[in-house]
Coordinates of N, CA, C and O in Angstrom, one line a residue:
X1 N -13.0 1.7 -33.8 CA -14.0 1.4 -32.8 C -14.8 0.3 -33.2 O -15.2 -0.3 -32.0
X2 N -14.8 0.1 -34.2 CA -15.9 -1.3 -34.5 C -15.3 -2.4 -34.1 O -15.6 -3.2 -33.6
X3 N -13.9 -2.5 -34.5 CA -13.2 -3.8 -34.4 C -13.1 -3.8 -32.9 O -13.2 -5.0 -32.4
X4 N -12.8 -2.8 -32.2 CA -12.6 -3.1 -30.6 C -14.0 -3.6 -30.1 O -14.1 -4.2 -29.4
X5 N -15.3 -3.1 -30.7 CA -16.6 -3.5 -30.1 C -16.7 -5.0 -30.5 O -17.6 -5.8 -29.7
X6 N -16.4 -5.1 -31.6 CA -16.1 -6.8 -32.1 C -15.5 -7.8 -31.1 O -16.0 -8.9 -31.0
X7 N -14.6 -7.4 -30.7 CA -12.9 -8.1 -30.2 C -13.2 -8.2 -28.7 O -12.6 -9.1 -28.1
X8 N -13.6 -7.1 -28.1 CA -13.6 -6.9 -26.7 C -15.1 -6.7 -26.0 O -15.9 -6.0 -26.4
X9 N -15.1 -7.1 -24.7 CA -16.2 -6.7 -23.8 C -15.6 -5.8 -23.2 O -14.7 -6.0 -22.4
X10 N -16.6 -4.5 -22.9 CA -15.9 -3.5 -21.9 C -16.9 -3.4 -21.0 O -18.1 -3.2 -21.2
X11 N -16.4 -3.5 -19.5 CA -17.1 -3.4 -18.4 C -17.0 -2.0 -17.8 O -15.7 -1.6 -17.5
X12 N -18.0 -1.3 -17.3 CA -17.7 0.1 -17.1 C -18.1 0.0 -15.5 O -19.6 0.0 -15.3
X13 N -17.7 0.5 -14.5 CA -18.2 0.5 -13.1 C -18.0 2.0 -13.0 O -17.0 2.6 -12.8
X14 N -19.2 2.7 -12.9 CA -19.1 4.3 -12.8 C -18.6 5.0 -11.6 O -17.9 5.9 -11.5
X15 N -18.9 3.8 -10.4 CA -18.6 4.3 -9.1 C -18.5 3.4 -8.2 O -19.5 2.6 -8.2
X16 N -17.4 3.2 -7.4 CA -17.3 2.2 -6.2 C -17.9 2.9 -4.7 O -17.8 2.0 -3.8
X17 N -18.1 4.0 -4.7 CA -18.6 4.6 -3.5 C -20.1 5.4 -3.3 O -19.8 6.5 -3.0
X18 N -20.9 4.7 -3.9 CA -22.1 5.4 -4.1 C -22.9 6.0 -3.0 O -23.3 7.3 -2.6
X19 N -22.9 5.1 -1.8 CA -23.5 5.4 -0.6 C -22.5 6.6 0.3 O -23.2 7.3 0.8
X20 N -21.3 6.6 -0.1 CA -20.6 7.7 0.6 C -20.7 9.1 0.0 O -20.8 10.0 0.6
X21 N -20.5 8.9 -1.5 CA -20.6 10.1 -2.1 C -21.9 10.8 -1.8 O -22.0 11.9 -1.9
X22 N -22.8 10.2 -2.1 CA -24.6 10.7 -1.8 C -24.8 11.4 -0.2 O -25.4 12.3 -0.3
X23 N -23.8 10.9 0.5 CA -23.7 11.6 1.8 C -22.5 12.8 2.0 O -22.4 13.2 2.9
X24 N -21.9 13.0 0.8 CA -20.8 14.1 1.2 C -19.4 13.5 1.3 O -18.4 14.3 1.5
X25 N -19.4 12.2 1.3 CA -18.2 11.4 1.6 C -17.2 11.0 0.4 O -17.6 9.8 0.1
X26 N -16.6 11.8 -0.2 CA -16.2 11.4 -1.8 C -14.9 10.4 -1.6 O -14.6 9.6 -2.3
X27 N -14.4 10.0 -0.2 CA -13.1 9.3 -0.1 C -13.7 8.2 0.5 O -13.1 6.8 0.5
X28 N -14.4 8.4 1.7 CA -14.8 7.3 2.7 C -16.1 6.7 2.4 O -17.1 7.5 2.1
X29 N -16.5 5.2 2.8 CA -17.6 4.9 2.6 C -18.5 5.3 3.7 O -18.2 5.9 4.8
X30 N -19.7 4.7 3.8 CA -20.9 4.8 5.0 C -20.1 4.3 6.3 O -20.4 5.0 7.3
X31 N -19.2 3.3 6.1 CA -18.5 2.6 7.1 C -17.3 3.6 7.8 O -17.0 3.5 8.8
X32 N -17.2 4.8 7.3 CA -16.1 5.8 7.3 C -14.7 5.1 7.1 O -13.7 6.0 7.7
X33 N -14.6 4.1 6.2 CA -13.5 3.7 5.8 C -12.8 4.3 4.5 O -13.7 4.2 3.5
X34 N -11.7 4.8 4.4 CA -11.2 5.0 3.0 C -11.1 3.9 2.0 O -10.2 2.9 2.3
X35 N -11.9 3.7 1.2 CA -12.0 3.0 0.3 C -10.7 2.6 -0.5 O -10.5 1.5 -1.1
X36 N -9.8 3.7 -1.0 CA -8.6 3.5 -1.7 C -7.6 2.5 -0.9 O -6.8 2.1 -1.5
X37 N -7.6 2.5 0.5 CA -6.9 1.9 1.3 C -7.3 0.5 1.5 O -6.6 -0.4 2.1
X38 N -8.5 0.2 1.3 CA -9.3 -1.2 1.2 C -8.9 -2.4 0.3 O -9.0 -3.5 0.3
X39 N -8.3 -1.6 -1.0 CA -8.3 -2.2 -2.2 C -7.3 -4.1 -1.7 O -7.9 -4.8 -2.4
X40 N -6.3 -3.6 -1.2 CA -5.7 -5.0 -1.2 C -6.5 -6.3 -0.3 O -6.3 -7.3 -0.7
X41 N -7.2 -6.0 0.7 CA -8.1 -6.8 1.3 C -9.2 -6.4 1.6 O -9.7 -6.0 2.8
X42 N -10.2 -6.3 0.9 CA -11.7 -5.8 1.0 C -12.5 -6.8 1.9 O -12.5 -8.2 1.3
X43 N -13.3 -6.3 2.8 CA -14.2 -7.2 3.3 C -15.5 -7.4 2.7 O -15.9 -6.0 2.5
X44 N -16.2 -8.5 2.2 CA -17.1 -8.4 1.6 C -18.4 -7.7 2.1 O -19.4 -7.2 1.6
X45 N -18.4 -7.6 3.3 CA -19.7 -7.0 4.3 C -19.3 -5.3 4.1 O -20.2 -4.5 4.2
X46 N -18.1 -4.9 4.7 CA -17.7 -3.6 4.8 C -17.7 -2.7 3.7 O -17.5 -1.5 3.5
X47 N -16.9 -3.6 2.5 CA -16.5 -3.2 1.3 C -17.0 -3.8 0.1 O -16.1 -4.3 -0.6
X48 N -18.4 -4.1 0.0 CA -18.7 -4.9 -0.9 C -18.6 -4.5 -2.4 O -18.4 -5.4 -3.4
X49 N -18.5 -3.3 -2.7 CA -18.4 -3.0 -3.9 C -17.1 -3.2 -4.6 O -16.6 -3.6 -5.5
X50 N -15.8 -3.0 -3.5 CA -14.5 -3.5 -3.9 C -14.4 -4.9 -4.0 O -14.0 -5.6 -4.9
X51 N -14.9 -5.5 -3.2 CA -15.0 -7.2 -3.1 C -15.3 -7.7 -4.1 O -14.8 -8.7 -4.8
X52 N -16.7 -7.3 -4.5 CA -17.4 -7.9 -5.8 C -16.6 -7.5 -7.1 O -16.5 -8.4 -7.9
X53 N -16.0 -6.3 -7.3 CA -15.2 -6.1 -8.4 C -13.9 -6.7 -8.5 O -13.7 -7.3 -9.6
X54 N -13.2 -7.1 -7.2 CA -11.9 -7.7 -7.3 C -12.4 -9.1 -7.6 O -11.9 -10.2 -8.4
X55 N -13.5 -9.7 -7.3 CA -14.1 -11.0 -7.8 C -13.9 -11.4 -9.3 O -13.8 -12.1 -10.1
X56 N -15.0 -10.1 -9.9 CA -15.3 -10.3 -11.1 C -13.8 -10.3 -11.9 O -13.4 -10.8 -13.0
X57 N -13.1 -9.3 -11.5 CA -11.4 -9.1 -12.1 C -10.7 -10.6 -12.1 O -10.0 -10.9 -13.2
X58 N -10.8 -11.2 -10.9 CA -10.2 -12.8 -10.8 C -11.0 -13.5 -11.7 O -10.1 -14.4 -12.4
X59 N -12.3 -13.7 -11.9 CA -12.9 -14.6 -12.9 C -12.5 -14.2 -14.0 O -12.1 -15.4 -15.2
X60 N -12.3 -12.9 -14.7 CA -12.1 -12.7 -16.0 C -10.6 -12.9 -16.3 O -10.2 -13.7 -17.3
X61 N -9.6 -12.7 -15.2 CA -8.3 -13.2 -15.7 C -7.9 -14.6 -15.6 O -7.4 -15.1 -16.1
X62 N -8.9 -15.3 -14.7 CA -8.8 -16.8 -14.6 C -9.0 -17.4 -16.1 O -8.6 -18.4 -16.7
X63 N -10.0 -16.6 -16.6 CA -10.6 -17.2 -17.9 C -9.9 -16.5 -19.1 O -10.2 -16.8 -20.3
X64 N -8.7 -15.9 -18.8 CA -8.0 -15.2 -19.7 C -8.9 -14.3 -20.7 O -8.6 -14.0 -21.6
X65 N -9.6 -13.4 -20.0 CA -10.7 -12.5 -20.7 C -10.3 -11.0 -19.9 O -10.9 -10.0 -20.3
X66 N -9.1 -10.6 -19.3 CA -8.8 -9.6 -18.8 C -7.7 -9.1 -19.5 O -6.6 -9.4 -19.5
X67 N -7.7 -8.1 -20.4 CA -7.0 -7.3 -21.1 C -6.4 -6.2 -20.2 O -5.0 -5.6 -20.6
X68 N -7.2 -5.3 -19.9 CA -6.9 -4.2 -19.3 C -8.0 -3.7 -18.1 O -9.1 -3.8 -18.3
X69 N -7.2 -3.6 -16.8 CA -7.8 -2.9 -15.9 C -7.3 -1.4 -15.8 O -6.4 -1.1 -15.4
X70 N -8.3 -0.5 -15.8 CA -8.0 1.1 -15.7 C -9.0 1.8 -14.5 O -9.8 1.7 -14.7
X71 N -8.2 2.1 -13.6 CA -9.0 2.7 -12.4 C -8.7 4.3 -12.7 O -7.8 4.8 -12.5
X72 N -9.8 4.9 -13.1 CA -9.8 6.3 -13.4 C -10.6 7.0 -12.1 O -11.7 7.0 -11.8
X73 N -9.8 8.0 -11.3 CA -10.8 8.4 -10.2 C -9.8 10.2 -10.0 O -8.9 9.8 -10.0
X74 N -10.5 10.7 -9.3 CA -10.0 11.9 -8.8 C -9.1 11.8 -7.6 O -8.8 10.6 -6.9
X75 N -8.1 12.6 -7.5 CA -7.3 12.6 -6.0 C -7.5 13.8 -5.5 O -7.9 15.0 -6.0
X76 N -7.2 13.6 -4.1 CA -7.5 14.8 -3.2 C -6.8 15.7 -3.3 O -6.7 17.0 -2.8
X77 N -5.4 15.9 -3.8 CA -4.5 16.7 -3.7 C -3.8 17.0 -5.0 O -3.3 18.3 -5.2
X78 N -3.8 16.3 -6.0 CA -3.2 16.4 -7.4 C -4.3 16.9 -8.2 O -5.4 16.5 -8.2
X79 N -3.8 17.8 -9.1 CA -4.6 18.3 -10.2 C -4.0 17.9 -11.6 O -3.2 18.0 -11.8
X80 N -5.2 18.1 -12.4 CA -4.6 17.9 -13.8 C -4.7 16.1 -14.0 O -5.3 15.3 -13.3
X81 N -3.8 15.8 -15.1 CA -3.4 14.5 -15.3 C -2.3 13.9 -14.7 O -1.3 14.6 -14.4
X82 N -2.5 13.0 -14.3 CA -1.3 12.0 -13.8 C -1.5 10.5 -13.6 O -2.8 10.0 -14.1
X83 N -0.6 9.9 -13.2 CA -0.6 8.6 -13.6 C 0.3 7.6 -12.6 O 1.2 8.1 -12.2
X84 N -0.6 6.6 -11.9 CA -0.1 5.9 -10.8 C 0.2 4.7 -11.3 O -1.0 4.0 -12.0
X85 N 1.1 3.4 -11.2 CA 1.3 2.5 -11.6 C 1.5 1.6 -10.6 O 2.5 1.9 -9.8
X86 N 1.2 0.2 -10.8 CA 1.5 -0.7 -9.8 C 2.9 -1.5 -10.2 O 3.2 -1.5 -11.3
X87 N 3.5 -2.0 -9.3 CA 4.6 -2.8 -9.3 C 4.3 -4.0 -10.2 O 3.3 -4.8 -9.9
X88 N 5.1 -4.2 -11.4 CA 4.7 -5.3 -12.3 C 4.7 -6.5 -11.8 O 4.5 -7.8 -12.2
X89 N 5.5 -6.8 -10.6 CA 5.9 -7.9 -9.7 C 4.5 -8.6 -8.8 O 4.7 -9.3 -8.3
X90 N 4.0 -7.1 -8.7 CA 2.9 -7.7 -7.4 C 1.4 -7.7 -8.0 O 1.2 -6.5 -8.6
X91 N 0.7 -8.4 -8.1 CA -0.8 -8.6 -8.4 C -1.5 -8.5 -7.2 O -1.4 -8.7 -6.2
X92 N -2.5 -7.5 -7.7 CA -3.6 -7.1 -6.8 C -5.0 -7.9 -6.7 O -5.7 -7.7 -6.1
X93 N -4.9 -8.8 -7.7 CA -5.9 -9.9 -7.6 C -5.8 -11.0 -6.9 O -4.7 -11.3 -6.4
X94 N -6.9 -11.4 -6.1 CA -6.6 -12.5 -5.2 C -6.0 -13.9 -5.8 O -5.9 -14.1 -7.2

């Protein structure tokens, strides 16, 4: 653990939808949009948390400082542990 802390910077984003969740919308933002479906092309005004996170990831990747991006969140119908993976030939970064 000590080597990990010495060698890496860990960024934690606890929630990308605080405004929706506080109002009872665990999947949709205040604008009524499913944020999971906005990841490929988020608008900075309608989806600011996703847009800014993607900018941070792009900056880290450009500086060769991105080793791992892991999205941990619940699913509406799957229970227990599960794993989805992206196509290795498709980048979700801008």
